[in-house]
mmCIF file of C-alpha atoms in Angstrom:
data_model
loop_
_atom_site.group_PDB
_atom_site.id
_atom_site.type_symbol
_atom_site.label_atom_id
_atom_site.label_comp_id
_atom_site.label_asym_id
_atom_site.label_seq_id
_atom_site.Cartn_x
_atom_site.Cartn_y
_atom_site.Cartn_z
ATOM 1 C CA MET A 1 0.000 0.000 0.000
ATOM 2 C CA SER A 2 1.321 3.439 -0.927
ATOM 3 C CA ASP A 3 1.942 5.492 2.198
ATOM 4 C CA PRO A 4 2.062 9.311 1.999
ATOM 5 C CA GLN A 5 5.319 11.051 2.828
ATOM 6 C CA ILE A 6 5.538 11.615 6.593
ATOM 7 C CA THR A 7 7.236 14.695 8.031
ATOM 8 C CA HIS A 8 7.695 14.359 11.764
ATOM 9 C CA GLU A 9 7.326 17.178 14.224
ATOM 10 C CA LEU A 10 10.607 18.962 14.994
ATOM 11 C CA PRO A 11 12.084 18.381 18.485
ATOM 12 C CA THR A 12 11.849 22.127 19.136
ATOM 13 C CA PRO A 13 10.041 24.887 17.221
ATOM 14 C CA PRO A 14 12.242 26.965 14.852
ATOM 15 C CA ILE A 15 11.100 30.141 16.623
ATOM 16 C CA ALA A 16 11.015 30.300 20.415
ATOM 17 C CA ALA A 17 7.580 29.945 21.983
ATOM 18 C CA PRO A 18 6.126 32.792 24.046
ATOM 19 C CA PRO A 19 6.331 32.560 27.843
ATOM 20 C CA LEU A 20 3.462 31.237 29.911
ATOM 21 C CA ASP A 21 0.710 33.658 30.862
ATOM 22 C CA ARG A 22 -1.569 32.643 33.735
ATOM 23 C CA SER A 23 -4.153 35.262 32.784
ATOM 24 C CA LEU A 24 -5.110 33.051 29.826
ATOM 25 C CA TRP A 25 -6.937 30.655 32.141
ATOM 26 C CA LYS A 26 -10.591 31.495 31.564
ATOM 27 C CA PRO A 27 -12.678 28.393 32.298
ATOM 28 C CA ASN A 28 -16.376 28.342 31.551
ATOM 29 C CA ALA A 29 -18.892 27.214 34.164
ATOM 30 C CA VAL A 30 -18.968 23.590 32.979
ATOM 31 C CA GLU A 31 -15.173 23.302 32.971
ATOM 32 C CA LEU A 32 -14.867 24.878 36.395
ATOM 33 C CA ALA A 33 -17.485 22.512 37.813
ATOM 34 C CA PHE A 34 -15.549 19.566 36.395
ATOM 35 C CA LEU A 35 -12.265 20.780 37.900
ATOM 36 C CA HIS A 36 -13.894 21.362 41.281
ATOM 37 C CA GLU A 37 -15.216 17.814 41.235
ATOM 38 C CA ALA A 38 -12.060 16.214 39.833
ATOM 39 C CA ILE A 39 -9.446 18.179 41.805
ATOM 40 C CA SER A 40 -10.806 20.333 44.638
ATOM 41 C CA GLU A 41 -13.615 22.716 45.509
ATOM 42 C CA ASP A 42 -10.894 25.189 46.484
ATOM 43 C CA ASP A 43 -9.938 27.373 43.501
ATOM 44 C CA GLU A 44 -6.472 27.953 44.934
ATOM 45 C CA VAL A 45 -5.773 24.226 45.074
ATOM 46 C CA VAL A 46 -7.006 23.830 41.497
ATOM 47 C CA LYS A 47 -4.815 26.674 40.262
ATOM 48 C CA ALA A 48 -1.712 25.606 42.172
ATOM 49 C CA ARG A 49 -1.855 22.070 40.829
ATOM 50 C CA MET A 50 -2.741 23.192 37.316
ATOM 51 C CA PHE A 51 0.042 25.806 37.135
ATOM 52 C CA GLU A 52 2.614 23.281 38.350
ATOM 53 C CA VAL A 53 1.613 20.731 35.723
ATOM 54 C CA GLN A 54 1.527 23.413 33.036
ATOM 55 C CA GLU A 55 5.080 24.581 33.754
ATOM 56 C CA LYS A 56 6.481 21.044 33.626
ATOM 57 C CA SER A 57 4.613 20.135 30.461
ATOM 58 C CA TYR A 58 5.520 23.331 28.602
ATOM 59 C CA LYS A 59 9.178 22.439 29.093
ATOM 60 C CA ASP A 60 8.608 19.078 27.389
ATOM 61 C CA TYR A 61 7.195 20.819 24.314
ATOM 62 C CA PRO A 62 5.726 24.344 24.176
ATOM 63 C CA TYR A 63 2.417 23.564 22.531
ATOM 64 C CA PRO A 64 0.130 26.611 22.340
ATOM 65 C CA CYS A 65 -2.682 24.487 23.791
ATOM 66 C CA ILE A 66 -0.678 24.051 27.004
ATOM 67 C CA ARG A 67 -0.045 27.779 27.241
ATOM 68 C CA ALA A 68 -3.770 28.443 26.655
ATOM 69 C CA PHE A 69 -4.857 25.887 29.310
ATOM 70 C CA HIS A 70 -6.644 23.722 26.786
ATOM 71 C CA PHE A 71 -5.310 20.683 28.656
ATOM 72 C CA VAL A 72 -7.977 21.416 31.288
ATOM 73 C CA SER A 73 -10.663 22.506 28.818
ATOM 74 C CA LEU A 74 -13.531 20.237 27.809
ATOM 75 C CA MET A 75 -13.073 20.464 24.061
ATOM 76 C CA MET A 76 -14.425 17.053 23.053
ATOM 77 C CA ARG A 77 -17.918 17.870 24.273
ATOM 78 C CA GLU A 78 -18.042 20.883 21.921
ATOM 79 C CA ASN A 79 -18.252 18.572 18.903
ATOM 80 C CA ALA A 80 -21.789 18.172 17.539
ATOM 81 C CA VAL A 81 -21.485 14.375 17.540
ATOM 82 C CA TYR A 82 -20.446 14.148 21.209
ATOM 83 C CA GLU A 83 -23.874 13.418 22.683
ATOM 84 C CA ASP A 84 -24.490 10.652 20.154
ATOM 85 C CA VAL A 85 -21.101 9.072 20.853
ATOM 86 C CA LEU A 86 -21.768 9.297 24.589
ATOM 87 C CA LYS A 87 -25.233 7.753 24.269
ATOM 88 C CA ARG A 88 -23.963 4.857 22.190
ATOM 89 C CA GLY A 89 -20.985 4.377 24.456
ATOM 90 C CA LYS A 90 -23.250 4.021 27.464
ATOM 91 C CA ALA A 91 -25.466 1.512 25.679
ATOM 92 C CA GLY A 92 -23.026 -0.770 23.913
ATOM 93 C CA ASP A 93 -19.662 -2.466 23.768
ATOM 94 C CA SER A 94 -17.927 0.459 22.069
ATOM 95 C CA TYR A 95 -14.269 1.291 22.612
ATOM 96 C CA LEU A 96 -13.119 4.902 22.219
ATOM 97 C CA LEU A 97 -9.564 6.110 21.697
ATOM 98 C CA ASP A 98 -8.438 9.674 22.363
ATOM 99 C CA LEU A 99 -5.271 9.964 20.277
ATOM 100 C CA GLY A 100 -3.071 12.799 21.504
ATOM 101 C CA CYS A 101 -4.895 12.787 24.825
ATOM 102 C CA MET A 102 -2.270 14.835 26.713
ATOM 103 C CA MET A 103 -3.401 14.816 30.390
ATOM 104 C CA GLY A 104 -6.611 12.900 29.664
ATOM 105 C CA THR A 105 -9.069 15.594 30.722
ATOM 106 C CA ASP A 106 -11.626 14.883 27.988
ATOM 107 C CA LEU A 107 -11.566 11.176 28.824
ATOM 108 C CA ARG A 108 -12.098 11.798 32.510
ATOM 109 C CA ASN A 109 -15.028 14.029 31.663
ATOM 110 C CA LEU A 110 -16.459 11.268 29.468
ATOM 111 C CA VAL A 111 -16.449 9.015 32.528
ATOM 112 C CA ARG A 112 -18.117 11.776 34.531
ATOM 113 C CA ASP A 113 -20.781 11.954 31.811
ATOM 114 C CA GLY A 114 -21.392 8.207 32.040
ATOM 115 C CA TYR A 115 -19.158 6.516 29.459
ATOM 116 C CA PRO A 116 -17.740 3.265 30.950
ATOM 117 C CA ALA A 117 -14.115 3.886 31.931
ATOM 118 C CA GLN A 118 -13.118 0.339 30.969
ATOM 119 C CA LYS A 119 -14.004 1.141 27.345
ATOM 120 C CA LEU A 120 -11.784 4.226 27.110
ATOM 121 C CA ILE A 121 -8.202 4.441 25.871
ATOM 122 C CA GLY A 122 -5.918 7.454 25.903
ATOM 123 C CA CYS A 123 -2.673 7.576 23.970
ATOM 124 C CA ASP A 124 -0.016 10.252 23.743
ATOM 125 C CA LEU A 125 3.451 10.391 22.243
ATOM 126 C CA ARG A 126 4.840 11.844 25.467
ATOM 127 C CA ASP A 127 4.593 9.698 28.573
ATOM 128 C CA ASN A 128 5.239 12.773 30.723
ATOM 129 C CA TYR A 129 1.848 14.157 29.698
ATOM 130 C CA ILE A 130 0.053 11.028 30.882
ATOM 131 C CA LYS A 131 1.984 11.154 34.160
ATOM 132 C CA ALA A 132 1.082 14.837 34.445
ATOM 133 C CA GLY A 133 -2.584 13.835 34.201
ATOM 134 C CA TYR A 134 -2.181 11.540 37.176
ATOM 135 C CA GLU A 135 -0.418 14.333 39.069
ATOM 136 C CA LEU A 136 -3.147 16.808 38.212
ATOM 137 C CA TYR A 137 -6.084 14.595 39.145
ATOM 138 C CA ARG A 138 -4.357 12.386 41.774
ATOM 139 C CA ASP A 139 -6.225 9.327 40.501
ATOM 140 C CA GLU A 140 -3.596 6.873 39.289
ATOM 141 C CA ALA A 141 -4.822 4.196 41.721
ATOM 142 C CA THR A 142 -8.504 4.669 40.887
ATOM 143 C CA CYS A 143 -8.681 5.790 37.252
ATOM 144 C CA GLY A 144 -10.158 2.992 35.146
ATOM 145 C CA ILE A 145 -9.089 4.484 31.807
ATOM 146 C CA LYS A 146 -6.405 2.652 29.831
ATOM 147 C CA PHE A 147 -3.503 5.000 29.049
ATOM 148 C CA LEU A 148 -0.551 4.103 26.863
ATOM 149 C CA THR A 149 2.387 5.875 25.299
ATOM 150 C CA GLY A 150 2.775 5.421 21.575
ATOM 151 C CA ASP A 151 3.681 6.967 18.245
ATOM 152 C CA MET A 152 0.784 6.991 15.784
ATOM 153 C CA PHE A 153 3.242 6.669 12.908
ATOM 154 C CA ASP A 154 4.151 3.196 14.195
ATOM 155 C CA ILE A 155 0.684 1.996 13.150
ATOM 156 C CA VAL A 156 1.086 -0.173 10.057
ATOM 157 C CA PRO A 157 -1.617 0.863 7.554
ATOM 158 C CA GLY A 158 -3.744 -1.956 6.227
ATOM 159 C CA SER A 159 -6.679 -4.195 7.008
ATOM 160 C CA PRO A 160 -7.349 -5.550 10.518
ATOM 161 C CA ALA A 161 -6.523 -9.029 9.195
ATOM 162 C CA GLN A 162 -2.886 -7.943 9.045
ATOM 163 C CA GLY A 163 -2.820 -7.207 12.772
ATOM 164 C CA THR A 164 -1.946 -9.275 15.827
ATOM 165 C CA GLU A 165 -3.503 -12.644 16.653
ATOM 166 C CA GLU A 166 -5.710 -10.920 19.215
ATOM 167 C CA THR A 167 -7.121 -8.360 16.786
ATOM 168 C CA ARG A 168 -7.647 -11.024 14.128
ATOM 169 C CA SER A 169 -9.721 -13.053 16.590
ATOM 170 C CA GLY A 170 -12.019 -10.101 17.207
ATOM 171 C CA ALA A 171 -11.369 -10.146 20.954
ATOM 172 C CA LEU A 172 -9.986 -7.150 22.800
ATOM 173 C CA ASP A 173 -8.506 -7.362 26.269
ATOM 174 C CA LEU A 174 -7.235 -3.898 27.194
ATOM 175 C CA GLY A 175 -4.967 -5.467 29.779
ATOM 176 C CA LYS A 176 -3.003 -6.988 26.913
ATOM 177 C CA VAL A 177 -2.916 -3.850 24.775
ATOM 178 C CA LYS A 178 0.642 -2.518 24.768
ATOM 179 C CA GLN A 179 0.757 -0.571 21.508
ATOM 180 C CA LEU A 180 -1.558 1.089 19.030
ATOM 181 C CA ASN A 181 -1.212 -1.771 16.546
ATOM 182 C CA ASP A 182 -3.003 -3.983 19.086
ATOM 183 C CA LEU A 183 -6.146 -1.921 18.408
ATOM 184 C CA ARG A 184 -6.420 -2.594 14.675
ATOM 185 C CA GLY A 185 -10.048 -2.794 13.600
ATOM 186 C CA GLN A 186 -11.296 -2.632 17.193
ATOM 187 C CA LEU A 187 -12.356 0.962 17.780
ATOM 188 C CA SER A 188 -15.882 2.249 17.267
ATOM 189 C CA PHE A 189 -14.889 5.790 18.157
ATOM 190 C CA ILE A 190 -11.654 7.730 17.713
ATOM 191 C CA TYR A 191 -11.122 11.326 18.805
ATOM 192 C CA THR A 192 -8.262 13.655 17.903
ATOM 193 C CA GLY A 193 -8.150 17.146 19.356
ATOM 194 C CA ALA A 194 -5.724 19.733 17.945
ATOM 195 C CA LEU A 195 -3.634 17.003 16.345
ATOM 196 C CA PHE A 196 -3.899 17.096 12.552
ATOM 197 C CA HIS A 197 -3.013 20.784 12.287
ATOM 198 C CA LEU A 198 0.480 20.117 13.668
ATOM 199 C CA PHE A 199 1.527 18.607 10.331
ATOM 200 C CA ASP A 200 1.722 19.220 6.586
ATOM 201 C CA GLU A 201 -0.883 17.906 4.149
ATOM 202 C CA PRO A 202 0.727 14.542 3.194
ATOM 203 C CA THR A 203 1.361 13.747 6.851
ATOM 204 C CA GLN A 204 -2.265 14.480 7.716
ATOM 205 C CA ARG A 205 -3.290 11.995 5.047
ATOM 206 C CA ALA A 206 -0.920 9.427 6.564
ATOM 207 C CA ILE A 207 -2.512 9.990 9.979
ATOM 208 C CA ALA A 208 -6.007 9.484 8.569
ATOM 209 C CA LEU A 209 -4.874 6.242 6.936
ATOM 210 C CA ARG A 210 -3.661 4.981 10.299
ATOM 211 C CA LEU A 211 -6.819 5.972 12.128
ATOM 212 C CA CYS A 212 -8.885 4.084 9.561
ATOM 213 C CA THR A 213 -6.695 1.046 10.212
ATOM 214 C CA LEU A 214 -7.788 1.092 13.869
ATOM 215 C CA TRP A 215 -11.414 1.849 13.006
ATOM 216 C CA LYS A 216 -13.976 -0.930 13.296
ATOM 217 C CA ARG A 217 -15.544 -1.751 9.930
ATOM 218 C CA ALA A 218 -19.163 -1.566 11.031
ATOM 219 C CA PRO A 219 -21.917 1.033 10.599
ATOM 220 C CA GLY A 220 -22.113 3.653 13.308
ATOM 221 C CA GLY A 221 -18.401 4.086 13.930
ATOM 222 C CA VAL A 222 -17.214 7.686 14.245
ATOM 223 C CA ILE A 223 -13.869 9.436 13.989
ATOM 224 C CA PHE A 224 -14.204 13.011 15.195
ATOM 225 C CA GLY A 225 -12.207 15.953 16.392
ATOM 226 C CA ARG A 226 -11.187 19.541 15.973
ATOM 227 C CA HIS A 227 -8.165 21.448 14.723
ATOM 228 C CA GLN A 228 -7.284 24.650 12.937
ATOM 229 C CA GLY A 229 -9.012 25.050 9.573
ATOM 230 C CA ARG A 230 -9.488 27.616 6.824
ATOM 231 C CA LYS A 231 -12.155 28.616 4.322
ATOM 232 C CA GLU A 232 -9.612 27.819 1.617
ATOM 233 C CA GLU A 233 -7.147 25.050 2.376
ATOM 234 C CA GLY A 234 -3.489 26.010 2.592
ATOM 235 C CA LEU A 235 -0.486 26.589 4.812
ATOM 236 C CA ILE A 236 -1.002 28.150 8.230
ATOM 237 C CA PRO A 237 1.010 31.262 9.146
ATOM 238 C CA ASP A 238 2.719 29.919 12.260
ATOM 239 C CA HIS A 239 4.168 32.160 14.973
ATOM 240 C CA MET A 240 6.718 29.473 15.894
ATOM 241 C CA GLY A 241 7.905 28.829 12.333
ATOM 242 C CA ARG A 242 6.413 25.345 12.011
ATOM 243 C CA LEU A 243 5.236 23.937 8.674
ATOM 244 C CA ARG A 244 1.521 23.334 9.212
ATOM 245 C CA TYR A 245 -1.447 22.861 6.909
ATOM 246 C CA ALA A 246 -5.137 23.686 7.332
ATOM 247 C CA HIS A 247 -7.921 21.957 5.446
ATOM 248 C CA SER A 248 -11.170 23.579 4.423
ATOM 249 C CA PRO A 249 -14.456 21.778 5.156
ATOM 250 C CA SER A 250 -14.649 20.547 1.547
ATOM 251 C CA SER A 251 -11.024 19.422 1.220
ATOM 252 C CA TRP A 252 -11.309 17.632 4.567
ATOM 253 C CA GLY A 253 -14.214 15.554 3.296
ATOM 254 C CA ARG A 254 -12.397 14.697 0.073
ATOM 255 C CA MET A 255 -9.346 13.518 1.971
ATOM 256 C CA TRP A 256 -11.330 11.059 4.097
ATOM 257 C CA THR A 257 -13.155 9.627 1.102
ATOM 258 C CA GLU A 258 -9.853 9.080 -0.705
ATOM 259 C CA VAL A 259 -8.177 7.545 2.338
ATOM 260 C CA VAL A 260 -10.998 5.083 3.010
ATOM 261 C CA GLU A 261 -11.089 4.039 -0.645
ATOM 262 C CA GLN A 262 -7.327 3.544 -0.639
ATOM 263 C CA LEU A 263 -7.633 1.278 2.386
ATOM 264 C CA GLU A 264 -10.947 -0.485 1.759
ATOM 265 C CA GLY A 265 -11.487 -0.336 -1.997
ATOM 266 C CA GLU A 266 -13.179 1.766 -4.650
ATOM 267 C CA GLY A 267 -16.656 2.928 -3.694
ATOM 268 C CA SER A 268 -16.177 2.386 0.044
ATOM 269 C CA GLY A 269 -16.018 6.144 0.541
ATOM 270 C CA GLU A 270 -19.708 6.295 -0.357
ATOM 271 C CA SER A 271 -20.473 4.682 3.005
ATOM 272 C CA LEU A 272 -19.136 7.720 4.884
ATOM 273 C CA ARG A 273 -20.939 10.747 6.232
ATOM 274 C CA VAL A 274 -18.451 13.591 6.711
ATOM 275 C CA ARG A 275 -19.475 16.693 8.599
ATOM 276 C CA ALA A 276 -17.080 19.622 8.878
ATOM 277 C CA GLN A 277 -17.796 23.146 10.000
ATOM 278 C CA LEU A 278 -15.598 26.125 10.778
ATOM 279 C CA GLY A 279 -16.052 27.804 14.122
ATOM 280 C CA ALA A 280 -14.382 30.322 16.375
ATOM 281 C CA ALA A 281 -11.045 29.395 17.864
ATOM 282 C CA PRO A 282 -10.906 28.786 21.626
ATOM 283 C CA SER A 283 -9.396 31.354 23.939
ATOM 284 C CA GLY A 284 -5.656 31.773 24.142
ATOM 285 C CA VAL A 285 -4.844 31.337 20.439
ATOM 286 C CA PRO A 286 -4.524 34.006 17.712
ATOM 287 C CA SER A 287 -7.870 35.744 17.252
ATOM 288 C CA ASP A 288 -7.794 35.316 13.468
ATOM 289 C CA SER A 289 -7.665 31.516 13.776
ATOM 290 C CA THR A 290 -10.661 29.358 12.959
ATOM 291 C CA MET A 291 -11.280 25.813 14.130
ATOM 292 C CA LEU A 292 -12.609 22.962 12.045
ATOM 293 C CA TYR A 293 -15.050 20.831 14.035
ATOM 294 C CA TRP A 294 -15.655 17.568 12.216
ATOM 295 C CA SER A 295 -16.825 13.979 12.263
ATOM 296 C CA VAL A 296 -16.538 11.027 9.881
ATOM 297 C CA GLU A 297 -19.194 8.345 10.354
ATOM 298 C CA ARG A 298 -19.726 4.931 8.787
ATOM 299 C CA ILE A 299 -23.312 4.628 7.577
#
């Protein structure tokens, strides 16, 4: 199978990132209620723990979303498909992966909303971010979510039949899952928040190909997320000198159709429903940015 050219993220941005700014923390009422429940009713305790985790994590890699406190924002629930995913997750045997989960805030909120913790998986490239989540929420001994460290580019694109013996059998024991390739063809739901826009266009296509490799081939499955988008697709002016690409709603839909047909055969893209809509960027990022909120569903 032809794999698009992959350009990995640079170890450090070409242009130095701006310093942290605590005034950027502006939680809404729902987010604050979650943090009070998950951390402490005392705002000072919440802030002290959050600021400590932020400083450590920003040293690992200065992502703008860390500076803007998006690691404690409930971004997943802003997607139009969230309530449907939640409802189906409560009712069935549906596994959900948050790829690029950082501290795991969205996953913990999913549990708070009623999604079974034993059906949730969080994966991040940086193990320090997962550890930071345990430090922030002090729940390592009680959290039922499966977290693992892994590189999405290690996923071998192809059909589930090319996976491990466990994935070929159709069984999934999260206790035995050690890498992303163990999830081939097993996931009903996959979420990626602020992930695709870190890369150029061919690399985004390569990511989509890998997500489809993990995606269960059954009606009702959803891949959804958000990232920076544009009315007309093209390169993103980046304040840290990174090479990044933004899709438009229409180009985003075309990419998914092409990727699914590459993986599953001609005409298979007709079984997809792609929804993509531009919206305002969250707080703490350049005001002229727009976010693409999207979902890809098997019908």
